Coordinates of C-alpha atoms (C1' of nucleotides) in Angstrom, one line a residue:
Chain A
M1 CA 0.0 0.0 0.0
T2 CA 1.3 3.4 -1.0
L3 CA 1.9 6.0 1.6
S4 CA -0.4 8.4 -0.2
A5 CA -3.2 5.8 -0.2
L6 CA -2.7 5.3 3.5
S7 CA -2.9 9.0 4.0
M8 CA -6.1 9.3 2.0
Q9 CA -7.6 6.4 4.1
M10 CA -6.7 8.1 7.3
K11 CA -8.3 11.3 6.1
T12 CA -11.4 9.6 4.9
L13 CA -11.9 7.7 8.1
E14 CA -11.4 10.9 10.1
Q15 CA -14.0 12.7 8.0
A16 CA -16.4 9.7 8.2
L17 CA -16.2 9.6 12.0
G18 CA -15.9 13.4 12.3
V19 CA -13.0 13.1 14.8
A20 CA -9.3 13.8 14.7
L21 CA -7.7 10.4 15.1
F22 CA -4.2 11.6 14.3
D23 CA -2.0 14.3 15.6
R24 CA -0.3 15.6 12.5
S25 CA 1.8 18.1 14.4
A26 CA 4.3 15.3 15.1
R27 CA 6.2 13.2 12.7
P28 CA 5.3 10.4 12.3
P29 CA 1.7 11.3 13.1
R30 CA 0.6 10.1 16.5
L31 CA -2.7 8.6 17.5
T32 CA -4.9 10.8 19.6
P33 CA -6.6 9.2 22.6
V34 CA -9.8 8.8 20.6
G35 CA -7.7 7.4 17.8
R36 CA -6.3 4.8 20.2
A37 CA -9.7 3.9 21.4
V38 CA -10.9 3.5 17.8
V39 CA -7.9 1.3 17.1
D40 CA -8.7 -0.9 20.1
E41 CA -12.3 -1.3 19.0
A42 CA -11.2 -1.9 15.4
V43 CA -8.9 -4.7 16.4
L44 CA -11.9 -6.3 18.2
L45 CA -14.0 -5.7 15.1
L46 CA -11.4 -7.5 12.9
R47 CA -11.3 -10.4 15.3
H48 CA -15.1 -10.6 15.0
E49 CA -14.8 -10.6 11.2
E50 CA -12.3 -13.5 11.4
K51 CA -14.8 -15.3 13.5
L52 CA -17.5 -14.8 10.9
I53 CA -15.2 -16.2 8.2
E54 CA -14.4 -19.1 10.5
I55 CA -17.9 -20.1 11.2
S56 CA -18.8 -19.8 7.5
Q57 CA -16.3 -22.5 6.6
P58 CA -18.4 -25.7 6.7
R59 CA -16.8 -28.7 8.4
S60 CA -17.5 -32.3 9.0
D61 CA -19.4 -31.2 12.1
L62 CA -22.6 -29.3 12.2
T63 CA -22.3 -25.6 11.6
G64 CA -25.1 -23.1 11.1
R65 CA -28.6 -22.5 12.4
F66 CA -30.9 -25.5 11.6
R67 CA -34.7 -25.7 11.8
I68 CA -35.9 -29.0 13.2
G69 CA -39.5 -30.1 13.6
F70 CA -40.6 -32.5 16.3
I71 CA -44.0 -34.1 16.6
T72 CA -45.4 -33.6 20.1
T73 CA -44.5 -37.0 21.3
A74 CA -40.9 -36.6 20.1
A75 CA -40.7 -33.2 21.5
V76 CA -41.6 -34.5 25.0
R77 CA -39.4 -37.6 24.9
L78 CA -36.5 -37.0 22.4
L79 CA -36.0 -33.2 22.5
P80 CA -34.2 -32.8 25.8
R81 CA -31.5 -35.3 25.0
F82 CA -31.2 -33.9 21.5
L83 CA -30.6 -30.4 22.9
L84 CA -28.1 -31.7 25.4
K85 CA -26.2 -33.7 22.8
T86 CA -26.1 -30.9 20.3
S87 CA -24.9 -28.3 22.8
R88 CA -22.1 -30.6 23.7
D89 CA -21.2 -32.2 20.3
A90 CA -22.2 -29.4 17.9
P91 CA -21.4 -26.2 19.6
R92 CA -21.2 -24.3 16.2
A93 CA -24.7 -25.2 15.4
T94 CA -27.9 -23.6 16.7
F95 CA -31.4 -25.0 16.4
E96 CA -34.8 -23.6 15.9
I97 CA -37.3 -26.1 17.2
E98 CA -40.9 -26.3 16.0
T99 CA -43.6 -28.8 16.9
G100 CA -46.6 -29.9 14.9
L101 CA -48.3 -32.8 13.3
S102 CA -46.4 -35.4 11.2
A103 CA -48.1 -34.4 8.0
D104 CA -47.4 -30.7 8.5
L105 CA -43.8 -31.2 9.5
Q106 CA -43.2 -33.5 6.6
N107 CA -44.6 -30.9 4.3
K108 CA -42.4 -28.2 5.7
V109 CA -39.3 -30.4 5.2
L110 CA -40.3 -30.9 1.6
T111 CA -40.8 -27.2 1.0
G112 CA -37.6 -26.3 2.8
Q113 CA -39.3 -24.5 5.7
L114 CA -37.7 -27.0 7.9
D115 CA -34.3 -28.7 7.5
A116 CA -35.4 -31.9 9.2
A117 CA -38.1 -33.3 11.3
V118 CA -38.8 -36.2 13.7
I119 CA -42.1 -37.5 12.5
T120 CA -44.2 -40.7 12.4
D121 CA -43.7 -42.8 9.3
A122 CA -47.1 -44.4 8.8
D123 CA -46.7 -45.9 5.3
G124 CA -43.6 -44.7 3.6
L125 CA -42.1 -41.2 3.0
P126 CA -41.8 -39.4 -0.4
D127 CA -38.7 -40.1 -2.4
Q128 CA -37.3 -36.7 -1.9
L129 CA -36.9 -37.4 1.8
E130 CA -34.1 -39.3 3.4
S131 CA -35.1 -41.0 6.6
C132 CA -34.0 -43.2 9.4
V133 CA -36.0 -44.9 12.1
L134 CA -35.2 -43.5 15.6
R135 CA -37.7 -45.6 17.6
R136 CA -40.1 -48.4 17.0
E137 CA -43.0 -48.4 19.3
P138 CA -45.5 -51.3 19.5
L139 CA -49.1 -50.4 20.2
V140 CA -50.8 -51.5 23.4
F141 CA -54.4 -51.4 24.5
A142 CA -54.9 -49.6 27.7
A143 CA -57.9 -49.7 30.0
H144 CA -58.9 -49.7 33.7
R145 CA -58.1 -53.0 35.3
R146 CA -61.8 -53.6 35.9
L147 CA -62.6 -53.4 32.2
L148 CA -59.8 -55.7 31.3
E149 CA -61.4 -58.6 33.2
G150 CA -63.4 -59.5 30.2
G151 CA -60.2 -59.7 28.0
L152 CA -59.7 -58.1 24.6
A153 CA -63.0 -59.4 23.3
G154 CA -64.8 -57.9 26.2
L155 CA -63.3 -54.5 25.6
M156 CA -64.1 -54.6 21.9
S157 CA -67.8 -55.4 22.5
D158 CA -68.6 -53.5 25.7
A159 CA -66.3 -50.5 26.2
P160 CA -66.1 -47.2 24.4
F161 CA -62.9 -46.7 22.3
F162 CA -61.0 -43.5 22.8
H163 CA -59.5 -42.8 19.4
F164 CA -56.5 -40.4 19.5
M165 CA -56.3 -38.0 16.6
P166 CA -57.7 -40.2 13.8
D167 CA -56.6 -37.8 11.1
T168 CA -53.0 -37.7 11.9
G169 CA -50.2 -40.2 11.2
I170 CA -50.4 -42.0 14.5
G171 CA -54.2 -41.9 14.4
K172 CA -54.3 -43.6 11.1
L173 CA -51.9 -46.3 12.3
I174 CA -54.3 -46.8 15.3
A175 CA -57.3 -47.0 13.0
H176 CA -55.4 -49.6 10.9
A177 CA -54.6 -51.7 13.9
M178 CA -58.3 -51.5 15.0
M179 CA -59.5 -52.8 11.7
S180 CA -58.4 -56.3 12.5
H181 CA -60.8 -56.4 15.4
R182 CA -64.5 -56.8 15.1
R183 CA -66.7 -54.4 17.1
P184 CA -70.5 -54.4 17.4
E185 CA -72.3 -52.0 15.0
N186 CA -73.3 -49.6 17.8
A187 CA -69.9 -49.7 19.5
E188 CA -69.0 -46.2 20.8
T189 CA -65.8 -44.3 19.6
I190 CA -64.7 -41.1 21.2
V191 CA -62.2 -38.9 19.4
L192 CA -59.7 -36.9 21.4
D193 CA -56.7 -34.8 20.3
N194 CA -54.9 -34.8 23.6
L195 CA -52.8 -37.7 24.8
E196 CA -53.0 -36.8 28.5
A197 CA -56.7 -36.3 28.4
T198 CA -57.2 -39.6 26.7
M199 CA -55.3 -41.4 29.4
E200 CA -57.2 -39.6 32.1
C201 CA -60.5 -40.8 30.7
V202 CA -59.1 -44.3 30.5
A203 CA -57.9 -44.1 34.1
E204 CA -61.4 -43.2 35.1
G205 CA -62.7 -46.4 33.5
L206 CA -64.6 -44.6 30.8
G207 CA -63.3 -46.8 28.1
F208 CA -60.2 -48.2 26.4
T209 CA -57.6 -46.9 24.0
L210 CA -54.8 -48.0 21.7
L211 CA -51.6 -46.1 21.8
P212 CA -47.8 -46.6 21.4
V213 CA -46.2 -48.1 24.5
P214 CA -44.2 -45.0 25.5
D215 CA -47.2 -42.7 25.4
V216 CA -49.2 -45.1 27.6
S217 CA -46.3 -45.5 30.0
R218 CA -45.9 -41.8 30.4
Y219 CA -49.4 -41.1 31.6
R220 CA -50.2 -44.5 33.1
T221 CA -51.7 -44.7 36.6
P222 CA -51.8 -47.8 38.8
D223 CA -55.4 -48.4 37.9
I224 CA -54.6 -48.8 34.2
G225 CA -53.7 -52.2 32.8
T226 CA -52.4 -52.9 29.3
L227 CA -52.7 -55.6 26.7
R228 CA -50.2 -56.0 24.0
A229 CA -51.9 -55.5 20.6
P230 CA -51.6 -58.9 18.8
T231 CA -50.7 -57.2 15.5
S232 CA -47.1 -56.5 14.6
L233 CA -48.1 -52.9 13.7
Q234 CA -45.9 -50.4 15.4
R235 CA -45.3 -46.7 15.2
K236 CA -42.1 -45.7 13.6
L237 CA -40.5 -42.5 14.8
V238 CA -38.2 -41.4 12.0
L239 CA -35.9 -38.5 11.3
A240 CA -36.6 -37.1 7.9
A241 CA -34.6 -34.6 5.8
A242 CA -34.6 -33.4 2.2
R243 CA -32.1 -35.4 0.1
D244 CA -31.0 -32.2 -1.6
G245 CA -31.2 -30.1 1.6
P246 CA -28.6 -28.9 4.1
F247 CA -28.4 -32.4 5.7
A248 CA -27.7 -34.1 2.4
R249 CA -24.1 -35.0 3.5
R250 CA -24.5 -34.7 7.2
F251 CA -27.6 -36.8 7.8
V252 CA -25.7 -39.3 9.8
T253 CA -24.2 -36.6 11.9
L254 CA -27.6 -35.2 12.8
L255 CA -28.8 -38.8 13.4
S256 CA -26.1 -39.2 16.0
M257 CA -27.6 -36.4 18.0
F258 CA -30.5 -38.7 18.9
G259 CA -28.4 -41.0 20.9
D260 CA -28.8 -44.8 20.7
I261 CA -30.7 -45.7 17.7
D262 CA -33.0 -48.7 17.4
V263 CA -30.8 -50.8 15.1
R264 CA -33.8 -52.9 14.0
G265 CA -34.8 -49.9 12.0
G266 CA -33.7 -48.8 8.5
I267 CA -30.4 -47.4 9.4
P268 CA -28.2 -46.2 6.5
A269 CA -25.8 -48.9 5.3
E270 CA -22.5 -47.4 6.4
H271 CA -23.9 -46.7 9.8
A272 CA -25.5 -50.1 10.4
A273 CA -22.3 -51.8 9.2
R274 CA -20.3 -50.5 12.2
P275 CA -19.3 -53.2 14.6
T276 CA -21.3 -53.1 17.9
R277 CA -19.9 -53.7 21.3
G278 CA -21.1 -56.8 23.3
Chain B
M1 CA -30.5 -0.7 -3.8
T2 CA -31.4 -2.4 -7.0
L3 CA -32.4 -6.1 -6.9
S4 CA -29.6 -6.9 -9.4
A5 CA -27.0 -5.1 -7.2
L6 CA -28.2 -7.2 -4.2
S7 CA -28.0 -10.3 -6.3
M8 CA -24.4 -9.4 -7.2
Q9 CA -23.5 -8.8 -3.6
M10 CA -25.0 -12.1 -2.6
K11 CA -22.9 -13.8 -5.2
T12 CA -19.7 -12.0 -4.4
L13 CA -20.1 -12.8 -0.7
E14 CA -20.7 -16.4 -1.4
Q15 CA -17.6 -16.5 -3.6
A16 CA -15.5 -14.7 -1.0
L17 CA -16.5 -17.1 1.7
G18 CA -16.5 -20.1 -0.6
V19 CA -19.9 -21.3 0.8
A20 CA -23.4 -21.5 -0.5
L21 CA -25.3 -19.0 1.7
F22 CA -28.5 -19.2 -0.3
D23 CA -30.7 -21.9 -1.6
R24 CA -31.7 -20.6 -5.1
S25 CA -34.0 -23.6 -5.7
A26 CA -36.7 -21.8 -3.8
R27 CA -38.2 -18.5 -4.5
P28 CA -37.6 -16.2 -2.8
P29 CA -34.1 -17.7 -2.2
R30 CA -33.7 -19.2 1.3
L31 CA -30.8 -19.0 3.6
T32 CA -28.9 -22.2 4.1
P33 CA -28.1 -23.1 7.7
V34 CA -24.6 -21.8 7.2
G35 CA -26.1 -18.6 5.7
R36 CA -28.2 -18.2 8.8
A37 CA -25.1 -18.6 11.0
V38 CA -23.4 -16.0 8.9
V39 CA -26.3 -13.6 9.3
D40 CA -26.3 -14.1 13.0
E41 CA -22.6 -13.3 13.2
A42 CA -22.9 -10.4 10.8
V43 CA -25.6 -8.8 12.9
L44 CA -23.2 -9.0 15.9
L45 CA -20.5 -7.5 13.6
L46 CA -22.7 -4.6 12.7
R47 CA -23.5 -4.0 16.3
H48 CA -19.8 -3.9 17.0
E49 CA -19.3 -1.4 14.2
E50 CA -22.0 0.8 15.8
K51 CA -20.1 0.6 19.0
L52 CA -16.9 1.7 17.3
I53 CA -18.7 4.7 15.8
E54 CA -20.2 5.4 19.2
I55 CA -17.0 5.5 21.1
S56 CA -15.3 7.6 18.4
Q57 CA -17.8 10.4 19.1
P58 CA -16.0 12.6 21.7
R59 CA -18.0 13.9 24.5
S60 CA -17.7 16.1 27.5
D61 CA -16.4 13.2 29.4
L62 CA -13.1 11.4 28.8
T63 CA -13.1 9.0 25.9
G64 CA -10.1 7.2 24.4
R65 CA -7.0 5.6 25.6
F66 CA -4.7 7.9 27.5
R67 CA -1.1 7.5 28.5
I68 CA -0.4 8.9 31.9
G69 CA 3.0 9.0 33.7
F70 CA 3.4 8.8 37.4
I71 CA 6.6 9.3 39.4
T72 CA 7.1 6.5 41.8
T73 CA 5.8 8.3 44.9
A74 CA 2.6 9.3 43.0
A75 CA 2.2 5.8 41.6
V76 CA 2.3 4.4 45.1
R77 CA 0.0 7.0 46.7
L78 CA -2.2 8.5 44.0
L79 CA -2.6 5.8 41.4
P80 CA -5.1 3.5 43.2
R81 CA -7.6 6.2 43.8
F82 CA -7.0 7.5 40.3
L83 CA -7.8 4.1 38.7
L84 CA -10.8 3.7 40.9
K85 CA -12.2 7.1 40.0
T86 CA -11.6 6.8 36.3
S87 CA -13.2 3.3 36.2
R88 CA -16.3 4.8 37.8
D89 CA -16.4 8.3 36.3
A90 CA -14.8 7.8 32.9
P91 CA -15.8 4.3 31.8
R92 CA -15.2 5.2 28.1
A93 CA -11.5 5.9 28.8
T94 CA -8.7 3.5 29.3
F95 CA -5.3 4.4 30.6
E96 CA -1.8 3.2 30.0
I97 CA 0.2 3.9 33.2
E98 CA 3.9 4.5 33.1
T99 CA 6.3 5.2 35.9
G100 CA 9.6 7.0 35.9
L101 CA 11.6 10.0 37.0
S102 CA 10.0 13.5 36.9
A103 CA 12.4 14.7 34.2
D104 CA 11.8 11.7 32.0
L105 CA 8.1 11.9 32.3
Q106 CA 8.0 15.7 31.7
N107 CA 10.1 15.1 28.6
K108 CA 7.7 12.5 27.4
V109 CA 4.7 14.7 27.9
L110 CA 6.5 17.4 25.9
T111 CA 7.3 15.0 23.0
G112 CA 3.8 13.6 23.1
Q113 CA 4.9 10.1 24.2
L114 CA 2.6 10.7 27.2
D115 CA -0.6 12.6 27.4
A116 CA -0.1 13.7 31.0
A117 CA 2.0 13.0 34.0
V118 CA 2.1 13.4 37.7
I119 CA 5.5 14.8 38.4
T120 CA 7.5 16.9 40.9
D121 CA 7.6 20.6 40.0
A122 CA 10.9 21.7 41.4
D123 CA 11.3 25.1 39.8
G124 CA 8.7 25.8 37.2
L125 CA 7.6 23.9 34.1
P126 CA 8.1 24.8 30.4
D127 CA 5.5 27.1 28.9
Q128 CA 4.1 24.4 26.6
L129 CA 2.9 22.5 29.7
E130 CA -0.3 23.2 31.6
S131 CA -0.1 22.1 35.2
C132 CA -2.0 22.1 38.4
V133 CA -0.7 21.3 41.9
L134 CA -2.1 18.1 43.3
R135 CA -0.3 17.9 46.6
R136 CA 2.1 20.1 48.5
E137 CA 4.4 18.1 50.7
P138 CA 6.6 19.8 53.3
L139 CA 10.0 18.2 53.9
V140 CA 10.9 16.7 57.2
F141 CA 14.1 15.4 58.7
A142 CA 13.9 11.9 59.9
A143 CA 16.3 10.0 62.2
H144 CA 16.4 7.5 65.0
R145 CA 15.1 9.0 68.2
R146 CA 18.6 8.5 69.7
L147 CA 20.2 10.7 67.1
L148 CA 17.5 13.4 67.5
E149 CA 18.5 14.0 71.1
G150 CA 21.2 16.4 69.9
G151 CA 18.6 18.4 68.0
L152 CA 19.0 19.6 64.4
A153 CA 22.5 21.0 64.9
G154 CA 23.6 17.7 66.4
L155 CA 22.3 15.8 63.4
M156 CA 24.1 18.1 61.0
S157 CA 27.4 17.9 62.7
D158 CA 27.6 14.3 63.8
A159 CA 25.3 12.0 61.7
P160 CA 25.7 10.8 58.1
F161 CA 23.1 12.2 55.7
F162 CA 21.2 9.9 53.5
H163 CA 20.5 11.8 50.3
F164 CA 17.7 10.4 48.2
M165 CA 18.4 10.5 44.4
P166 CA 20.3 13.8 44.2
D167 CA 20.0 14.0 40.4
T168 CA 16.2 13.9 40.2
G169 CA 13.6 16.6 40.9
I170 CA 12.9 15.7 44.5
G171 CA 16.7 15.1 45.1
K172 CA 17.5 18.6 43.9
L173 CA 14.8 20.0 46.1
I174 CA 16.3 18.1 49.0
A175 CA 19.8 19.4 48.1
H176 CA 18.4 22.9 48.0
A177 CA 16.8 22.6 51.4
M178 CA 20.1 21.3 52.8
M179 CA 22.0 24.3 51.5
S180 CA 20.7 26.5 54.3
H181 CA 22.3 24.2 56.9
R182 CA 26.0 24.2 57.6
R183 CA 27.7 20.9 58.0
P184 CA 31.3 20.1 58.9
E185 CA 33.7 19.7 56.0
N186 CA 34.1 16.0 56.5
A187 CA 30.4 15.3 57.1
E188 CA 29.3 12.1 55.5
T189 CA 26.6 11.9 52.8
I190 CA 25.3 8.6 51.5
V191 CA 23.4 8.5 48.3
L192 CA 20.5 6.0 47.8
D193 CA 17.9 5.6 45.0
N194 CA 15.4 3.7 47.0
L195 CA 13.0 5.3 49.4
E196 CA 12.3 2.2 51.5
A197 CA 16.0 1.4 51.8
T198 CA 16.7 4.9 52.9
M199 CA 14.1 4.7 55.6
E200 CA 15.4 1.3 56.7
C201 CA 18.9 2.7 57.2
V202 CA 17.5 5.6 59.1
A203 CA 15.5 3.2 61.3
E204 CA 18.7 1.4 62.1
G205 CA 20.2 4.7 63.4
L206 CA 22.8 4.8 60.7
G207 CA 22.1 8.5 60.0
F208 CA 19.4 11.0 59.1
T209 CA 17.5 12.0 55.9
L210 CA 15.3 14.7 54.5
L211 CA 12.2 13.7 52.7
P212 CA 8.6 14.8 52.0
V213 CA 6.3 14.1 54.8
P214 CA 4.2 11.4 53.1
D215 CA 7.2 9.4 52.1
V216 CA 8.5 9.4 55.6
S217 CA 5.1 8.5 57.1
R218 CA 4.8 5.6 54.7
Y219 CA 8.0 3.8 55.8
R220 CA 8.2 5.2 59.4
T221 CA 8.9 2.9 62.3
P222 CA 8.3 3.7 66.0
D223 CA 12.1 4.2 66.4
I224 CA 12.1 7.0 63.9
G225 CA 11.5 10.6 65.0
T226 CA 11.0 13.6 62.7
L227 CA 11.8 17.2 62.8
R228 CA 10.0 19.7 60.5
A229 CA 12.5 21.4 58.2
P230 CA 12.5 25.1 59.1
T231 CA 12.6 26.2 55.5
S232 CA 9.3 26.7 53.7
L233 CA 10.5 24.6 50.8
Q234 CA 8.1 21.8 49.9
R235 CA 7.7 19.3 47.1
K236 CA 4.9 20.1 44.7
L237 CA 3.3 17.1 43.1
V238 CA 1.7 18.5 39.9
L239 CA -0.3 17.1 37.0
A240 CA 1.2 18.3 33.8
A241 CA -0.2 18.0 30.2
A242 CA 0.7 19.6 26.9
R243 CA -1.3 22.7 26.2
D244 CA -1.9 21.6 22.6
G245 CA -2.3 18.0 23.6
P246 CA -5.4 15.8 24.0
F247 CA -6.1 17.3 27.4
A248 CA -6.1 20.8 26.1
R249 CA -9.9 21.2 26.8
R250 CA -10.3 18.5 29.3
F251 CA -7.5 19.2 31.7
V252 CA -9.9 19.9 34.5
T253 CA -11.8 16.7 33.9
L254 CA -8.6 14.7 34.2
L255 CA -7.7 16.8 37.3
S256 CA -11.0 15.7 39.0
M257 CA -9.8 12.1 38.8
F258 CA -7.3 12.9 41.5
G259 CA -9.9 13.6 44.1
D260 CA -9.6 16.4 46.5
I261 CA -7.1 18.9 45.3
D262 CA -4.9 20.9 47.6
V263 CA -6.5 24.3 46.9
R264 CA -3.5 26.3 48.1
G265 CA -2.0 25.3 44.8
G266 CA -2.2 26.9 41.4
I267 CA -5.6 25.7 40.4
P268 CA -7.0 27.0 37.1
A269 CA -9.2 30.0 37.6
E270 CA -12.6 28.5 36.7
H271 CA -12.0 25.6 38.9
A272 CA -10.8 27.6 41.9
A273 CA -13.7 30.0 41.6
R274 CA -16.2 27.3 42.5
P275 CA -17.8 27.7 45.9
T276 CA -16.6 25.3 48.4
R277 CA -18.8 23.6 51.0
G278 CA -18.3 24.3 54.7
Chain C
dA1 C1' -50.1 -30.5 -16.6
dT2 C1' -49.1 -26.2 -18.6
dG3 C1' -48.7 -21.5 -19.3
dT4 C1' -48.5 -17.1 -17.1
dT5 C1' -46.5 -14.1 -14.0
dA6 C1' -43.5 -12.3 -10.9
dC7 C1' -39.2 -12.6 -9.3
dC8 C1' -34.3 -13.6 -9.6
dT9 C1' -29.9 -13.7 -12.1
dT10 C1' -26.7 -12.4 -15.6
dC11 C1' -24.2 -9.2 -18.4
dA12 C1' -22.4 -4.9 -20.3
dA13 C1' -22.3 -0.1 -19.3
dT14 C1' -21.9 3.3 -15.9
dA15 C1' -20.9 5.4 -11.5
dA16 C1' -18.4 5.4 -7.3
dA17 C1' -14.4 4.4 -4.6
dA18 C1' -9.6 3.3 -3.8
dT19 C1' -4.9 3.5 -5.4
dT20 C1' -1.0 5.5 -7.6
dG21 C1' 2.8 8.7 -8.8
dA22 C1' 4.3 13.4 -9.1
dA23 C1' 4.3 17.7 -6.9
dC24 C1' 3.9 20.1 -2.8
dT25 C1' 4.3 20.9 2.3
dT26 C1' 6.0 20.3 6.9
dA27 C1' 8.4 18.4 11.1
dT28 C1' 13.1 17.0 12.4
dG29 C1' 17.9 17.4 13.2
dA30 C1' 22.5 18.9 11.9
Chain D
dT1 C1' 18.5 28.1 9.3
dC2 C1' 18.7 24.8 6.0
dA3 C1' 18.5 20.1 4.1
dT4 C1' 16.2 16.1 4.3
dA5 C1' 13.1 12.7 5.1
dA6 C1' 8.4 12.1 5.8
dG7 C1' 3.4 13.3 5.0
dT8 C1' -0.2 15.3 2.3
dT9 C1' -2.6 16.7 -1.8
dC10 C1' -4.2 16.3 -6.4
dA11 C1' -5.3 14.4 -11.0
dA12 C1' -5.1 10.2 -13.4
dT13 C1' -5.8 5.3 -13.3
dT14 C1' -7.4 1.1 -11.6
dT15 C1' -10.6 -1.4 -9.1
dT16 C1' -15.1 -2.2 -7.2
dA17 C1' -20.0 -1.5 -6.9
dT18 C1' -24.4 -0.3 -9.0
dT19 C1' -27.7 0.1 -12.7
dG20 C1' -31.0 -1.2 -16.4
dA21 C1' -32.1 -4.4 -19.9
dA22 C1' -32.4 -9.1 -21.2
dG23 C1' -32.7 -13.8 -20.1
dG24 C1' -34.1 -17.7 -16.8
dT25 C1' -36.8 -20.1 -13.3
dA26 C1' -39.8 -21.0 -9.4
dA27 C1' -44.7 -20.3 -8.0
dC28 C1' -49.5 -19.9 -8.9
dA29 C1' -53.7 -20.4 -11.3
dT30 C1' -56.2 -22.3 -14.6

DNA sequence: ATGTTACCTTCAATAAAATTGAACTTATGA
DNA sequence: TCATAAGTTCAATTTTATTGAAGGTAACAT
C-alpha cells in the first residue's frame, strides 16, 4: 500500500467519524486518545470478522442454524436429550425447534421451511426425503383393570374406544390396527386430540384406547392395565430430511444427536455396518 | 438498492466465503443453515461497528486511551484512587500507566509520548505544559530518636546524611533545602535511590535523611522521629499536560480524577472559583 | 399439466471508490 | 536556518459497486 493511499484512508476515516484520530503536528503522526480507542475497537472488530469467516467454513461437524421439527411425542421424549447432545457435540450449530403434526412437519421439510423433522412414518415417505428410524413403538391397548377382566374381546364389545387423533399419522396407524378387530355395529368411539386427556379418561374407567407403548407409560396410573396388541403394527418415529437439503451429506451426523438408535430400523448402510460392542 | 445489485453482492459474498449461503432452488431464495449462521454473526459484527462509531464520538467526558505517567511516589499513593475514580467516572476511557523520574516523564509529555504525567515541580515547568498542583508536601528530617537528642544541629554535625536521588527533581529540592544548613567539611553523605531502603537505614540509626512528609510516614517505624524542616521549601506534586495535547480542553476533567485537590496550589481560575462547602 | 406471472440472475455499461505517482508541504535534526 | 526525510494533496488510473435491460426459473392459477 502506498503512503499516499494510507494518508487518504486516514483522512477519509477521520472525515467519516468526524473526529481527529491523528495528531499531525508530530512526525510520524501520532494517534490521539480517541484514535487509540478506535484502534482498540477496530482490532476487536477485525477479530469478529475472522470469527464470521471461521464459522462460515463448513466442516465435518454441524455448523449453522438449523430448523428442526418435532411431533409432540418426540418433543416430549427426544428433544431434551437432543438439545443436550447438540450443545455438547455441535457447539457451532444452533437450532430452531418447531412442533406440529407429522403431515405438517413432513410438508415443511419438503418445502424447505424445515431442514429436518422427527415424524411418524405411517406408510412410507416421499422419495425426496431421506429418513432413518429412531424408535419403533409397539401399540398397546390400555384400560382400567376392571374393564380388562373381560379380556380383549370384552373390551371390543362392551367398552367405548378412545381414538387419538384419527386424522394424523399415528391416528391412522391406530385405525389400521383396530381394523383387525370386530366391534359391534353400535360400539362407541370417542375422538380426542390430547394424549394426557385420553389417558385420564381411560384411568377413570370410561373406556379403552390403543396407543404406542411410551405414550401409555408416560401417563399411566396404577389403575390402568395394558394388553399388547396382537398385531405387529408399530409406530415408527423417523428422522426425515430433504435429500438435496442442508443435511444431504450430514444426515448421519444429525442422526447421532438422537443417541442410541433402534438398530432394527432402517439405518443407512454405512452406519449399520459398524461393529457393535457386546 | 437495486435487486440486481443485491444479487451481485450475494454472489460476491458467497464466492468470497466459498460457501453456499442461499438456496436458489426456492423463490424467494432461502438462507442455508450456514447462511443463517453468517447472518447471526454479521448482525453482531454490525452492532460492533456501531459501537466503534459510538466510542469515536468525543463527549464532554473522557473518551479514548490515554497514557499517563506517574513518578514512583505518586504511583504508590495516588494511582489506586485515580484508577478507581476513572473506572467509575470515565468508563469510556482507558489508561496506560507508566512510571519514571520527573524529568523523563516531563520530557515524554513534551514530546507527546505521554498525554499527561504526575511529576514533581521543582522550579517551574516549560510554557508548553499546563499544570496544576495536586499535593504540597513539606520536607521533614527523619532520624532514629537516639540521634535526635542532639537536635538539628547535632544531626548536621555528627550524623551521616542519607541523600535520596540527588539527580532527580525531588533530590534537587532536598539538596536545595540542605544548603541552608552548615555541615562540617568531613560530614558524610550517603546516596541511595530507593525510598524504602533509605528509611530502613534511618530506622537502624545509621544517619538522618530529609524527605517529603508522606514518604517518611509511609515507611516510618516507632524508632524514627521527625523534625520539621525550618525552611518553607516543599515538594509540589503536579499534574502536567501539553497545552496543545489531548487534554487541552479536558484538563480539569482529568484533574478531577485525582480527588480532593490541595486548593492552596495553582488551580485553574474557573476551577478555583467554584464555591466550596463548609 | 401447462402457461402465465413475478421474481431472480446475468451481463455490459456506468458510477463510485480506492490507489497510484508526481508535486507540494512540513516536522526534524544537523 | 537549511537540508532532508516524511506526510499530504491532487489528478489520473485502476478497481469495485451499481444500474438497467435481457434472459431464466420457481410459483401460482387455470
